[in-house]
Short mmCIF file of C-alpha atoms in Angstrom, two decimals:
data_model
loop_
_atom_site.label_atom_id
_atom_site.label_comp_id
_atom_site.label_asym_id
_atom_site.label_seq_id
_atom_site.Cartn_x
_atom_site.Cartn_y
_atom_site.Cartn_z
CA MET A 1225 -17.06 9.19 -13.55
CA PHE A 1226 -13.29 9.86 -14.18
CA PRO A 1227 -13.20 13.47 -15.40
CA HIS A 1228 -10.84 14.15 -18.35
CA GLU A 1229 -9.42 17.33 -16.64
CA LEU A 1230 -7.80 14.83 -14.10
CA THR A 1231 -5.13 13.98 -16.71
CA GLY A 1232 -1.71 14.92 -15.51
CA THR A 1233 1.08 14.22 -12.96
CA TYR A 1234 0.35 13.89 -9.33
CA THR A 1235 2.15 13.60 -5.92
CA ILE A 1236 0.48 11.58 -3.23
CA ASP A 1237 0.05 13.61 -0.13
CA PRO A 1238 1.51 11.76 2.75
CA ALA A 1239 -0.37 13.84 5.28
CA HIS A 1240 -3.77 12.75 3.85
CA SER A 1241 -2.90 9.32 2.62
CA ARG A 1242 -2.47 5.85 4.33
CA PHE A 1243 -0.65 2.99 3.45
CA GLY A 1244 -1.83 0.26 5.82
CA PHE A 1245 -1.85 -3.34 6.59
CA VAL A 1246 -3.78 -5.76 8.70
CA ALA A 1247 -2.78 -9.18 10.07
CA ARG A 1248 -4.68 -11.64 12.27
CA HIS A 1249 -3.01 -12.16 15.61
CA ALA A 1250 -3.50 -15.30 17.45
CA MET A 1251 -6.22 -16.05 14.80
CA ILE A 1252 -8.85 -14.30 16.73
CA THR A 1253 -8.15 -10.52 16.43
CA LYS A 1254 -6.63 -7.95 13.84
CA VAL A 1255 -3.57 -5.89 14.33
CA ARG A 1256 -3.42 -2.87 12.10
CA GLY A 1257 -0.49 -0.80 11.09
CA SER A 1258 0.93 1.55 8.63
CA LEU A 1259 4.06 2.42 6.89
CA PRO A 1260 5.30 6.12 6.23
CA LEU A 1261 5.35 7.36 2.67
CA LEU A 1262 8.73 8.53 1.51
CA LYS A 1263 7.64 9.32 -2.09
CA ALA A 1264 4.89 8.50 -4.41
CA THR A 1265 3.89 9.89 -7.69
CA ALA A 1266 1.30 9.14 -10.38
CA TYR A 1267 0.34 10.06 -13.99
CA LEU A 1268 -3.24 9.84 -14.57
CA ASP A 1269 -4.52 9.55 -18.08
CA ALA A 1270 -8.27 9.78 -18.05
CA ALA A 1271 -8.74 9.17 -21.70
CA ASN A 1272 -6.48 6.16 -21.79
CA PRO A 1273 -6.31 4.80 -18.22
CA ALA A 1274 -3.65 2.02 -19.55
CA ALA A 1275 -1.20 4.98 -20.05
CA SER A 1276 -1.38 5.81 -16.34
CA THR A 1277 1.30 5.06 -13.95
CA VAL A 1278 2.03 4.81 -10.14
CA GLU A 1279 5.32 4.76 -8.18
CA VAL A 1280 5.46 4.32 -4.45
CA LYS A 1281 8.32 4.16 -2.03
CA LEU A 1282 7.55 3.43 1.74
CA ASP A 1283 9.73 3.48 4.86
CA ALA A 1284 10.01 0.16 6.33
CA ALA A 1285 11.83 1.39 9.54
CA GLY A 1286 8.85 3.60 10.16
CA VAL A 1287 6.41 0.67 10.55
CA ASN A 1288 3.73 1.76 13.09
CA THR A 1289 1.03 -0.40 14.76
CA GLY A 1290 0.80 1.69 17.94
CA ASN A 1291 2.81 -0.58 19.99
CA PRO A 1292 6.61 0.41 20.10
CA GLN A 1293 7.74 -3.18 21.29
CA ARG A 1294 5.84 -4.81 18.35
CA ASP A 1295 7.05 -2.16 16.06
CA GLY A 1296 10.59 -2.80 16.94
CA HIS A 1297 10.12 -6.49 16.41
CA LEU A 1298 8.56 -5.69 13.01
CA ARG A 1299 11.59 -3.85 12.00
CA THR A 1300 14.03 -7.02 12.68
CA SER A 1301 14.99 -9.73 10.32
CA ASP A 1302 12.12 -11.76 11.70
CA PHE A 1303 9.70 -9.29 9.54
CA LEU A 1304 10.62 -6.56 7.61
CA ASP A 1305 14.43 -6.45 8.06
CA ALA A 1306 14.37 -2.73 7.86
CA GLU A 1307 18.12 -2.27 8.39
CA THR A 1308 19.08 -4.47 5.28
CA HIS A 1309 15.88 -3.61 3.24
CA PRO A 1310 14.99 0.00 4.24
CA HIS A 1311 12.26 0.49 1.58
CA ILE A 1312 9.10 -1.19 0.28
CA THR A 1313 8.48 -0.09 -3.33
CA PHE A 1314 5.72 -0.58 -5.88
CA THR A 1315 6.00 0.42 -9.56
CA SER A 1316 2.88 -0.17 -11.91
CA THR A 1317 3.33 -1.93 -15.06
CA GLY A 1318 -0.37 -1.65 -15.96
CA VAL A 1319 -3.59 0.09 -15.19
CA LYS A 1320 -7.06 -1.28 -16.30
CA ARG A 1321 -10.27 0.46 -16.10
CA ILE A 1322 -12.93 -1.89 -14.82
CA ASP A 1323 -15.82 0.71 -14.82
CA ASP A 1324 -16.26 4.58 -14.42
CA ALA A 1325 -14.64 4.41 -10.71
CA ALA A 1326 -13.02 1.03 -10.57
CA PHE A 1327 -9.38 0.30 -11.68
CA GLU A 1328 -6.89 -2.46 -11.27
CA VAL A 1329 -3.41 -1.44 -10.94
CA THR A 1330 -0.58 -4.22 -11.50
CA GLY A 1331 3.13 -4.13 -10.89
CA PRO A 1332 5.91 -5.48 -8.93
CA LEU A 1333 5.82 -5.07 -5.08
CA THR A 1334 9.21 -5.41 -3.37
CA ILE A 1335 9.42 -6.22 0.40
CA ARG A 1336 12.67 -7.49 2.15
CA GLY A 1337 14.28 -7.39 -1.39
CA ILE A 1338 11.76 -9.93 -2.85
CA THR A 1339 9.63 -8.87 -5.71
CA ARG A 1340 6.37 -10.22 -6.52
CA GLU A 1341 3.66 -9.00 -9.11
CA ILE A 1342 0.40 -7.88 -7.50
CA THR A 1343 -2.80 -6.38 -8.72
CA VAL A 1344 -4.47 -3.77 -6.47
CA PRO A 1345 -8.16 -2.91 -7.01
CA LEU A 1346 -8.54 0.87 -6.65
CA GLU A 1347 -11.64 2.86 -6.61
CA TYR A 1348 -11.81 6.64 -7.65
CA THR A 1349 -13.57 8.33 -4.66
CA GLY A 1350 -13.78 11.87 -6.18
CA THR A 1351 -12.28 15.04 -6.85
CA ALA A 1352 -11.89 18.49 -4.83
CA ILE A 1353 -10.30 21.65 -5.11
CA ASP A 1354 -8.39 22.23 -1.56
CA ALA A 1355 -7.97 25.47 0.31
CA GLN A 1356 -4.91 26.32 -1.61
CA GLY A 1357 -6.61 25.89 -5.02
CA LEU A 1358 -4.92 22.58 -5.95
CA THR A 1359 -6.63 19.70 -7.55
CA ARG A 1360 -6.91 16.60 -5.39
CA ALA A 1361 -8.01 13.10 -6.58
CA GLY A 1362 -8.95 10.53 -4.07
CA PHE A 1363 -8.54 6.64 -4.36
CA GLU A 1364 -8.86 3.86 -2.04
CA GLY A 1365 -8.32 0.16 -2.34
CA GLY A 1366 -6.54 -2.88 -1.14
CA THR A 1367 -5.28 -6.46 -1.76
CA VAL A 1368 -4.20 -9.60 0.08
CA ILE A 1369 -0.67 -10.94 -0.11
CA ASN A 1370 0.96 -13.87 1.64
CA ARG A 1371 3.87 -12.80 3.70
CA LYS A 1372 5.81 -15.84 3.31
CA ASP A 1373 6.08 -15.02 -0.44
CA TYR A 1374 8.35 -12.14 0.83
CA GLY A 1375 10.39 -14.31 3.10
CA VAL A 1376 8.68 -13.32 6.17
CA SER A 1377 8.00 -16.82 7.85
CA PHE A 1378 8.38 -16.08 11.58
CA ASN A 1379 5.63 -17.43 13.68
CA ALA A 1380 4.86 -19.10 17.02
CA VAL A 1381 2.51 -22.08 17.59
CA LEU A 1382 -0.17 -21.40 20.14
CA GLU A 1383 -1.28 -23.89 22.76
CA THR A 1384 -4.76 -24.17 21.14
CA GLY A 1385 -2.97 -25.34 18.08
CA GLY A 1386 -3.25 -22.33 15.75
CA VAL A 1387 -0.46 -19.90 15.07
CA MET A 1388 0.27 -16.38 16.35
CA ILE A 1389 0.26 -14.55 12.96
CA SER A 1390 -1.64 -15.21 9.86
CA GLU A 1391 0.18 -15.84 6.58
CA LYS A 1392 -2.41 -13.47 4.73
CA ILE A 1393 -1.84 -9.88 5.08
CA THR A 1394 -4.36 -7.32 3.85
CA LEU A 1395 -2.90 -4.19 2.27
CA GLU A 1396 -5.13 -1.03 2.53
CA PHE A 1397 -4.68 2.22 0.62
CA ASP A 1398 -6.17 5.56 1.08
CA LEU A 1399 -4.73 8.12 -1.31
CA SER A 1400 -5.00 11.72 -1.75
CA ALA A 1401 -3.18 12.71 -4.96
CA VAL A 1402 -2.38 16.42 -5.55
CA LYS A 1403 -2.10 17.48 -9.12
CA ASN A 1404 1.33 19.04 -9.88
CA VAL A 1405 1.10 22.63 -11.31
#
């Protein structure tokens, strides 16, 4: 259940949130990575979820897969083109309640200067009062995008006939939102 006292403005806590991605490598394994949060805010309206909003800004140059050589390549024009397009952004245009804990958040996602509308299913995972007495609301979810829709077409053909990198990229979100006082 989404408690009515959660209505208010929130800041997404970068130390306790993750904006991640997963891509198939060589079509046999998965590579996981994340992007640092520069700024994210949300307005939650428990009585009228459609009035809720979310705005996120991520640092493309901070991409991290745990492999410095790969991360460097991901920053180039082959992938994120972080020098020309330093930010990945999302601003909601609609929030729909599916049930007491499930929501769909729709809006434009911009990667490499290319904007496409996506819908992200999110689950409300609960509320807590932290050690500083602040209200935290948790959400998790994800969606799948096609990287070619954002101008990321680099790939390599394998000897076995497959390709090095999947077109489908899974976006994963684990969010800790702190209510502004």
